[in-house]
Amino acid sequence: SAVISQKPSRDICQRGTSLTIQCQVDSQVTMMFWYRQQPGQSLTLIATANQGSEATYESGFVIDKFPISRPNLTFSTLTVSNMSPEDSSIYLCSVRGLGGYTFGSGTRLTVV
Amino acid sequence: DQQVKQNSPSLSVQEGRISILNCDYTNSMFDYFLWYKKYPAEGPTFLISISSIKDKNEDGRFTVFLNKSAKHLSLHIVPSQPGDSAVYFCAARGGSDKLIFGTGTRLQVFP
């Protein structure tokens, strides 16, 4: 299965600022996804990152708040914009490749 | 609207015994189901999956059962080991290859 490198692994950010999370995959994959796991909650899909076009966002998530880029088949970024304490969560990159669905190790974000 | 539910937030099992984790879903269009294990500060790790055309899949100590008429699946771990202690998520594949996750069950295996 694909190996995912997700950076940073954790960060503490001031409210009102933005953080960009990177997801690098060791092989070309068809589908890339971004999830959020709020404290004590399940994994919630934010969006599907589409290569060369705008991401497809789930209900409750908007591009202005969570802009996503996917310039090629192995790399994607998620930006959490104008952060507030409610954005404190674990953010996870996931891919669907030949080996099935694989997840990165996550980015633990704390907004103060 | 929670399409995938795990009604037991926690489960405690003695080492060597069977652990049974349950999952219910509402959407009959789901065609593929997966189980993941998650440790703190790590991403989910894939355990086992099952297609909607099957009713059982086995891989070592892990067996997943699917009851389509009841919209219910379960994960059996036997024998349970202390290293199995983690949070377990079931997931269902819907349209556009998206996975929808359940709320998770925290399994604790004690000696």
PDB file of C-alpha atoms in Angstrom:
ATOM      1  CA  SER A   1       0.000   0.000   0.000  1.00  0.00           C
ATOM      2  CA  ALA A   2       0.999   3.636  -0.453  1.00  0.00           C
ATOM      3  CA  VAL A   3       3.218   5.350   2.099  1.00  0.00           C
ATOM      4  CA  ILE A   4       2.133   8.844   3.135  1.00  0.00           C
ATOM      5  CA  SER A   5       4.292  11.567   4.631  1.00  0.00           C
ATOM      6  CA  GLN A   6       2.242  14.266   6.318  1.00  0.00           C
ATOM      7  CA  LYS A   7       3.762  17.475   7.685  1.00  0.00           C
ATOM      8  CA  PRO A   8       3.779  19.025  10.192  1.00  0.00           C
ATOM      9  CA  SER A   9       2.924  16.352  12.730  1.00  0.00           C
ATOM     10  CA  ARG A  10       1.707  18.957  15.183  1.00  0.00           C
ATOM     11  CA  ASP A  11       1.522  22.708  15.601  1.00  0.00           C
ATOM     12  CA  ILE A  12       0.260  25.339  17.993  1.00  0.00           C
ATOM     13  CA  CYS A  13      -1.083  28.400  16.204  1.00  0.00           C
ATOM     14  CA  GLN A  14      -2.469  31.766  17.129  1.00  0.00           C
ATOM     15  CA  ARG A  15      -6.088  32.483  16.301  1.00  0.00           C
ATOM     16  CA  GLY A  16      -6.557  34.408  13.089  1.00  0.00           C
ATOM     17  CA  THR A  17      -3.547  32.843  11.399  1.00  0.00           C
ATOM     18  CA  SER A  18      -3.399  30.092   8.759  1.00  0.00           C
ATOM     19  CA  LEU A  19      -1.617  26.750   8.620  1.00  0.00           C
ATOM     20  CA  THR A  20      -0.812  24.699   5.536  1.00  0.00           C
ATOM     21  CA  ILE A  21      -0.535  20.934   5.905  1.00  0.00           C
ATOM     22  CA  GLN A  22       1.338  18.904   3.319  1.00  0.00           C
ATOM     23  CA  CYS A  23       0.663  15.351   2.163  1.00  0.00           C
ATOM     24  CA  GLN A  24       3.248  13.531   0.054  1.00  0.00           C
ATOM     25  CA  VAL A  25       2.613  10.020  -1.302  1.00  0.00           C
ATOM     26  CA  ASP A  26       5.327   7.658  -2.503  1.00  0.00           C
ATOM     27  CA  SER A  27       3.330   6.586  -5.565  1.00  0.00           C
ATOM     28  CA  GLN A  28       0.736   7.996  -7.908  1.00  0.00           C
ATOM     29  CA  VAL A  29      -2.757   7.583  -6.541  1.00  0.00           C
ATOM     30  CA  THR A  30      -6.151   8.179  -8.045  1.00  0.00           C
ATOM     31  CA  MET A  31      -7.922   9.658  -5.049  1.00  0.00           C
ATOM     32  CA  MET A  32      -6.754  11.879  -2.204  1.00  0.00           C
ATOM     33  CA  PHE A  33      -8.926  12.953   0.686  1.00  0.00           C
ATOM     34  CA  TRP A  34      -8.678  15.249   3.711  1.00  0.00           C
ATOM     35  CA  TYR A  35     -10.346  14.360   7.010  1.00  0.00           C
ATOM     36  CA  ARG A  36     -10.765  16.063  10.358  1.00  0.00           C
ATOM     37  CA  GLN A  37     -11.034  14.335  13.713  1.00  0.00           C
ATOM     38  CA  GLN A  38     -12.224  16.639  16.447  1.00  0.00           C
ATOM     39  CA  PRO A  39     -11.452  15.651  20.044  1.00  0.00           C
ATOM     40  CA  GLY A  40     -13.333  12.491  20.979  1.00  0.00           C
ATOM     41  CA  GLN A  41     -15.098  12.383  17.626  1.00  0.00           C
ATOM     42  CA  SER A  42     -15.073  10.299  14.486  1.00  0.00           C
ATOM     43  CA  LEU A  43     -13.275  11.083  11.247  1.00  0.00           C
ATOM     44  CA  THR A  44     -15.192  13.556   9.115  1.00  0.00           C
ATOM     45  CA  LEU A  45     -14.435  14.010   5.439  1.00  0.00           C
ATOM     46  CA  ILE A  46     -13.579  17.609   4.561  1.00  0.00           C
ATOM     47  CA  ALA A  47     -13.036  17.254   0.831  1.00  0.00           C
ATOM     48  CA  THR A  48     -11.747  15.180  -2.051  1.00  0.00           C
ATOM     49  CA  ALA A  49      -8.617  16.693  -3.566  1.00  0.00           C
ATOM     50  CA  ASN A  50      -8.871  16.592  -7.353  1.00  0.00           C
ATOM     51  CA  GLN A  51      -5.747  16.707  -9.451  1.00  0.00           C
ATOM     52  CA  GLY A  52      -5.675  19.800 -11.618  1.00  0.00           C
ATOM     53  CA  SER A  53      -9.075  21.105 -10.573  1.00  0.00           C
ATOM     54  CA  GLU A  54     -10.941  22.482  -7.589  1.00  0.00           C
ATOM     55  CA  ALA A  55     -11.508  20.175  -4.636  1.00  0.00           C
ATOM     56  CA  THR A  56     -14.935  18.716  -3.945  1.00  0.00           C
ATOM     57  CA  TYR A  57     -16.093  19.811  -0.491  1.00  0.00           C
ATOM     58  CA  GLU A  58     -18.490  18.038   1.836  1.00  0.00           C
ATOM     59  CA  SER A  59     -21.450  19.739   3.413  1.00  0.00           C
ATOM     60  CA  GLY A  60     -20.332  22.144   6.111  1.00  0.00           C
ATOM     61  CA  PHE A  61     -16.889  22.773   4.633  1.00  0.00           C
ATOM     62  CA  VAL A  62     -16.029  25.629   2.264  1.00  0.00           C
ATOM     63  CA  ILE A  63     -13.098  26.505   0.088  1.00  0.00           C
ATOM     64  CA  ASP A  64     -12.469  29.868   1.741  1.00  0.00           C
ATOM     65  CA  LYS A  65     -11.889  28.186   5.085  1.00  0.00           C
ATOM     66  CA  PHE A  66     -10.110  25.041   3.831  1.00  0.00           C
ATOM     67  CA  PRO A  67      -8.394  25.741   0.510  1.00  0.00           C
ATOM     68  CA  ILE A  68      -6.890  22.621  -1.014  1.00  0.00           C
ATOM     69  CA  SER A  69      -4.351  22.176  -3.749  1.00  0.00           C
ATOM     70  CA  ARG A  70      -3.373  19.066  -5.661  1.00  0.00           C
ATOM     71  CA  PRO A  71      -0.850  19.926  -8.356  1.00  0.00           C
ATOM     72  CA  ASN A  72      -0.025  16.304  -9.238  1.00  0.00           C
ATOM     73  CA  LEU A  73      -0.910  12.685  -8.424  1.00  0.00           C
ATOM     74  CA  THR A  74       1.429  12.427  -5.411  1.00  0.00           C
ATOM     75  CA  PHE A  75       1.036  15.697  -3.495  1.00  0.00           C
ATOM     76  CA  SER A  76      -1.682  17.777  -1.867  1.00  0.00           C
ATOM     77  CA  THR A  77      -1.976  20.582   0.665  1.00  0.00           C
ATOM     78  CA  LEU A  78      -4.764  21.606   3.001  1.00  0.00           C
ATOM     79  CA  THR A  79      -4.792  25.099   4.490  1.00  0.00           C
ATOM     80  CA  VAL A  80      -6.784  25.894   7.599  1.00  0.00           C
ATOM     81  CA  SER A  81      -7.486  29.613   7.276  1.00  0.00           C
ATOM     82  CA  ASN A  82      -8.288  32.317   9.828  1.00  0.00           C
ATOM     83  CA  MET A  83      -8.096  29.786  12.617  1.00  0.00           C
ATOM     84  CA  SER A  84     -10.176  29.802  15.770  1.00  0.00           C
ATOM     85  CA  PRO A  85      -9.972  27.480  18.796  1.00  0.00           C
ATOM     86  CA  GLU A  86     -12.813  25.417  17.258  1.00  0.00           C
ATOM     87  CA  ASP A  87     -10.394  24.371  14.516  1.00  0.00           C
ATOM     88  CA  SER A  88      -8.286  22.489  17.042  1.00  0.00           C
ATOM     89  CA  SER A  89      -8.378  18.951  15.656  1.00  0.00           C
ATOM     90  CA  ILE A  90      -6.357  16.241  14.034  1.00  0.00           C
ATOM     91  CA  TYR A  91      -6.236  16.658  10.264  1.00  0.00           C
ATOM     92  CA  LEU A  92      -5.579  13.549   8.203  1.00  0.00           C
ATOM     93  CA  CYS A  93      -4.638  12.957   4.608  1.00  0.00           C
ATOM     94  CA  SER A  94      -5.870   9.738   3.008  1.00  0.00           C
ATOM     95  CA  VAL A  95      -5.338   8.140  -0.377  1.00  0.00           C
ATOM     96  CA  ARG A  96      -6.977   5.428  -2.396  1.00  0.00           C
ATOM     97  CA  GLY A  97      -4.441   3.458  -4.331  1.00  0.00           C
ATOM     98  CA  LEU A  98      -3.900  -0.078  -5.511  1.00  0.00           C
ATOM     99  CA  GLY A  99      -3.486  -1.219  -1.922  1.00  0.00           C
ATOM    100  CA  GLY A 100      -6.753   0.268  -0.752  1.00  0.00           C
ATOM    101  CA  TYR A 101      -7.264   3.240   1.541  1.00  0.00           C
ATOM    102  CA  THR A 102      -4.247   4.482   3.493  1.00  0.00           C
ATOM    103  CA  PHE A 103      -3.955   7.300   6.006  1.00  0.00           C
ATOM    104  CA  GLY A 104      -1.170   9.622   6.971  1.00  0.00           C
ATOM    105  CA  SER A 105      -0.124   9.946  10.586  1.00  0.00           C
ATOM    106  CA  GLY A 106      -2.095  13.158  10.970  1.00  0.00           C
ATOM    107  CA  THR A 107      -1.444  16.746  12.003  1.00  0.00           C
ATOM    108  CA  ARG A 108      -2.484  17.664  15.518  1.00  0.00           C
ATOM    109  CA  LEU A 109      -3.462  21.330  15.457  1.00  0.00           C
ATOM    110  CA  THR A 110      -4.034  23.402  18.569  1.00  0.00           C
ATOM    111  CA  VAL A 111      -5.317  26.951  18.149  1.00  0.00           C
ATOM    112  CA  VAL A 112      -4.784  29.329  21.063  1.00  0.00           C
TER     113      VAL A 112
ATOM    114  CA  ASP B   1     -27.452  12.237  10.132  1.00  0.00           C
ATOM    115  CA  GLN B   2     -24.996   9.547  11.176  1.00  0.00           C
ATOM    116  CA  GLN B   3     -24.983   6.959   8.397  1.00  0.00           C
ATOM    117  CA  VAL B   4     -22.512   4.674  10.154  1.00  0.00           C
ATOM    118  CA  LYS B   5     -22.875   4.046  13.867  1.00  0.00           C
ATOM    119  CA  GLN B   6     -20.921   2.200  16.491  1.00  0.00           C
ATOM    120  CA  ASN B   7     -23.203   2.109  19.482  1.00  0.00           C
ATOM    121  CA  SER B   8     -20.631   0.905  21.992  1.00  0.00           C
ATOM    122  CA  PRO B   9     -18.124   3.644  22.782  1.00  0.00           C
ATOM    123  CA  SER B  10     -15.980   1.245  24.766  1.00  0.00           C
ATOM    124  CA  LEU B  11     -15.354  -2.457  25.291  1.00  0.00           C
ATOM    125  CA  SER B  12     -13.213  -4.257  27.845  1.00  0.00           C
ATOM    126  CA  VAL B  13     -12.092  -7.849  27.199  1.00  0.00           C
ATOM    127  CA  GLN B  14      -9.766 -10.214  28.955  1.00  0.00           C
ATOM    128  CA  GLU B  15      -6.646 -11.333  27.119  1.00  0.00           C
ATOM    129  CA  GLY B  16      -7.237 -14.555  25.178  1.00  0.00           C
ATOM    130  CA  ARG B  17     -10.986 -14.072  24.917  1.00  0.00           C
ATOM    131  CA  ILE B  18     -12.952 -12.916  21.902  1.00  0.00           C
ATOM    132  CA  SER B  19     -13.567  -9.221  21.194  1.00  0.00           C
ATOM    133  CA  ILE B  20     -16.674  -8.389  19.181  1.00  0.00           C
ATOM    134  CA  LEU B  21     -17.075  -4.887  17.834  1.00  0.00           C
ATOM    135  CA  ASN B  22     -20.312  -3.904  16.150  1.00  0.00           C
ATOM    136  CA  CYS B  23     -21.274  -1.403  13.499  1.00  0.00           C
ATOM    137  CA  ASP B  24     -24.625  -0.435  11.965  1.00  0.00           C
ATOM    138  CA  TYR B  25     -25.306   1.529   8.811  1.00  0.00           C
ATOM    139  CA  THR B  26     -28.329   3.064   7.171  1.00  0.00           C
ATOM    140  CA  ASN B  27     -27.444   3.404   3.482  1.00  0.00           C
ATOM    141  CA  SER B  28     -28.075   0.249   1.469  1.00  0.00           C
ATOM    142  CA  MET B  29     -25.957   1.667  -1.377  1.00  0.00           C
ATOM    143  CA  PHE B  30     -22.707   1.179   0.535  1.00  0.00           C
ATOM    144  CA  ASP B  31     -20.732  -1.434  -1.398  1.00  0.00           C
ATOM    145  CA  TYR B  32     -17.606  -1.936   0.684  1.00  0.00           C
ATOM    146  CA  PHE B  33     -16.852  -1.901   4.389  1.00  0.00           C
ATOM    147  CA  LEU B  34     -13.576  -1.531   6.247  1.00  0.00           C
ATOM    148  CA  TRP B  35     -12.258  -1.696   9.784  1.00  0.00           C
ATOM    149  CA  TYR B  36      -9.424   0.505  11.025  1.00  0.00           C
ATOM    150  CA  LYS B  37      -7.464   0.565  14.242  1.00  0.00           C
ATOM    151  CA  LYS B  38      -6.187   3.836  15.631  1.00  0.00           C
ATOM    152  CA  TYR B  39      -3.640   4.534  18.317  1.00  0.00           C
ATOM    153  CA  PRO B  40      -3.293   8.018  19.826  1.00  0.00           C
ATOM    154  CA  ALA B  41      -1.055  10.337  17.781  1.00  0.00           C
ATOM    155  CA  GLU B  42      -1.163   7.980  14.785  1.00  0.00           C
ATOM    156  CA  GLY B  43      -3.270   7.727  11.680  1.00  0.00           C
ATOM    157  CA  PRO B  44      -5.799   4.908  11.275  1.00  0.00           C
ATOM    158  CA  THR B  45      -4.323   1.576  10.247  1.00  0.00           C
ATOM    159  CA  PHE B  46      -6.286  -0.696   7.937  1.00  0.00           C
ATOM    160  CA  LEU B  47      -7.270  -4.052   9.423  1.00  0.00           C
ATOM    161  CA  ILE B  48      -9.721  -5.889   7.224  1.00  0.00           C
ATOM    162  CA  SER B  49     -12.460  -5.226   4.704  1.00  0.00           C
ATOM    163  CA  ILE B  50     -15.456  -6.913   3.144  1.00  0.00           C
ATOM    164  CA  SER B  51     -17.380  -6.430  -0.048  1.00  0.00           C
ATOM    165  CA  SER B  52     -21.141  -6.120   0.123  1.00  0.00           C
ATOM    166  CA  ILE B  53     -21.471  -9.285  -1.949  1.00  0.00           C
ATOM    167  CA  LYS B  54     -19.894 -11.379   0.807  1.00  0.00           C
ATOM    168  CA  ASP B  55     -20.968 -12.177   4.328  1.00  0.00           C
ATOM    169  CA  LYS B  56     -17.641 -13.108   5.883  1.00  0.00           C
ATOM    170  CA  ASN B  57     -13.962 -12.334   5.486  1.00  0.00           C
ATOM    171  CA  GLU B  58     -11.191 -13.710   7.628  1.00  0.00           C
ATOM    172  CA  ASP B  59      -7.565 -12.676   8.062  1.00  0.00           C
ATOM    173  CA  GLY B  60      -5.655 -14.321  10.870  1.00  0.00           C
ATOM    174  CA  ARG B  61      -7.158 -13.332  14.198  1.00  0.00           C
ATOM    175  CA  PHE B  62      -9.580 -10.921  12.546  1.00  0.00           C
ATOM    176  CA  THR B  63     -12.934 -11.854  11.006  1.00  0.00           C
ATOM    177  CA  VAL B  64     -15.532  -9.465   9.687  1.00  0.00           C
ATOM    178  CA  PHE B  65     -19.158 -10.516   9.296  1.00  0.00           C
ATOM    179  CA  LEU B  66     -21.692  -8.645   7.199  1.00  0.00           C
ATOM    180  CA  ASN B  67     -25.464  -8.972   7.545  1.00  0.00           C
ATOM    181  CA  LYS B  68     -26.909  -6.903   4.718  1.00  0.00           C
ATOM    182  CA  SER B  69     -30.538  -7.439   5.627  1.00  0.00           C
ATOM    183  CA  ALA B  70     -29.857  -6.039   9.089  1.00  0.00           C
ATOM    184  CA  LYS B  71     -27.381  -3.435   7.788  1.00  0.00           C
ATOM    185  CA  HIS B  72     -24.963  -4.634  10.411  1.00  0.00           C
ATOM    186  CA  LEU B  73     -21.350  -5.696  10.451  1.00  0.00           C
ATOM    187  CA  SER B  74     -19.103  -6.926  13.199  1.00  0.00           C
ATOM    188  CA  LEU B  75     -15.411  -7.444  13.769  1.00  0.00           C
ATOM    189  CA  HIS B  76     -14.272 -10.464  15.761  1.00  0.00           C
ATOM    190  CA  ILE B  77     -10.796 -10.593  17.223  1.00  0.00           C
ATOM    191  CA  VAL B  78      -9.749 -13.924  18.657  1.00  0.00           C
ATOM    192  CA  PRO B  79      -7.725 -14.398  20.712  1.00  0.00           C
ATOM    193  CA  SER B  80      -7.552 -10.822  21.953  1.00  0.00           C
ATOM    194  CA  GLN B  81      -4.127  -9.490  22.918  1.00  0.00           C
ATOM    195  CA  PRO B  82      -3.080  -6.458  24.980  1.00  0.00           C
ATOM    196  CA  GLY B  83      -1.597  -4.909  21.824  1.00  0.00           C
ATOM    197  CA  ASP B  84      -5.094  -4.843  20.351  1.00  0.00           C
ATOM    198  CA  SER B  85      -6.040  -2.087  22.785  1.00  0.00           C
ATOM    199  CA  ALA B  86      -6.915   0.894  20.579  1.00  0.00           C
ATOM    200  CA  VAL B  87      -9.866   2.715  19.060  1.00  0.00           C
ATOM    201  CA  TYR B  88     -11.557   0.787  16.259  1.00  0.00           C
ATOM    202  CA  PHE B  89     -13.472   2.509  13.481  1.00  0.00           C
ATOM    203  CA  CYS B  90     -15.726   0.916  10.923  1.00  0.00           C
ATOM    204  CA  ALA B  91     -16.097   2.680   7.602  1.00  0.00           C
ATOM    205  CA  ALA B  92     -18.376   2.321   4.616  1.00  0.00           C
ATOM    206  CA  ARG B  93     -17.690   3.303   1.044  1.00  0.00           C
ATOM    207  CA  GLY B  94     -20.285   5.484  -0.585  1.00  0.00           C
ATOM    208  CA  GLY B  95     -20.389   7.439  -3.822  1.00  0.00           C
ATOM    209  CA  SER B  96     -17.209   8.868  -5.358  1.00  0.00           C
ATOM    210  CA  ASP B  97     -15.092   6.381  -3.387  1.00  0.00           C
ATOM    211  CA  LYS B  98     -15.596   8.357  -0.187  1.00  0.00           C
ATOM    212  CA  LEU B  99     -15.355   6.591   3.169  1.00  0.00           C
ATOM    213  CA  ILE B 100     -17.840   7.403   5.903  1.00  0.00           C
ATOM    214  CA  PHE B 101     -16.665   6.515   9.372  1.00  0.00           C
ATOM    215  CA  GLY B 102     -18.435   5.329  12.455  1.00  0.00           C
ATOM    216  CA  THR B 103     -17.998   6.949  15.835  1.00  0.00           C
ATOM    217  CA  GLY B 104     -15.414   4.468  17.061  1.00  0.00           C
ATOM    218  CA  THR B 105     -15.162   1.893  19.853  1.00  0.00           C
ATOM    219  CA  ARG B 106     -12.338   1.979  22.361  1.00  0.00           C
ATOM    220  CA  LEU B 107     -11.171  -1.569  23.030  1.00  0.00           C
ATOM    221  CA  GLN B 108      -9.190  -2.374  26.125  1.00  0.00           C
ATOM    222  CA  VAL B 109      -7.684  -5.832  26.487  1.00  0.00           C
ATOM    223  CA  PHE B 110      -6.570  -6.565  30.034  1.00  0.00           C
ATOM    224  CA  PRO B 111      -4.363  -9.440  31.295  1.00  0.00           C
TER     225      PRO B 111
END
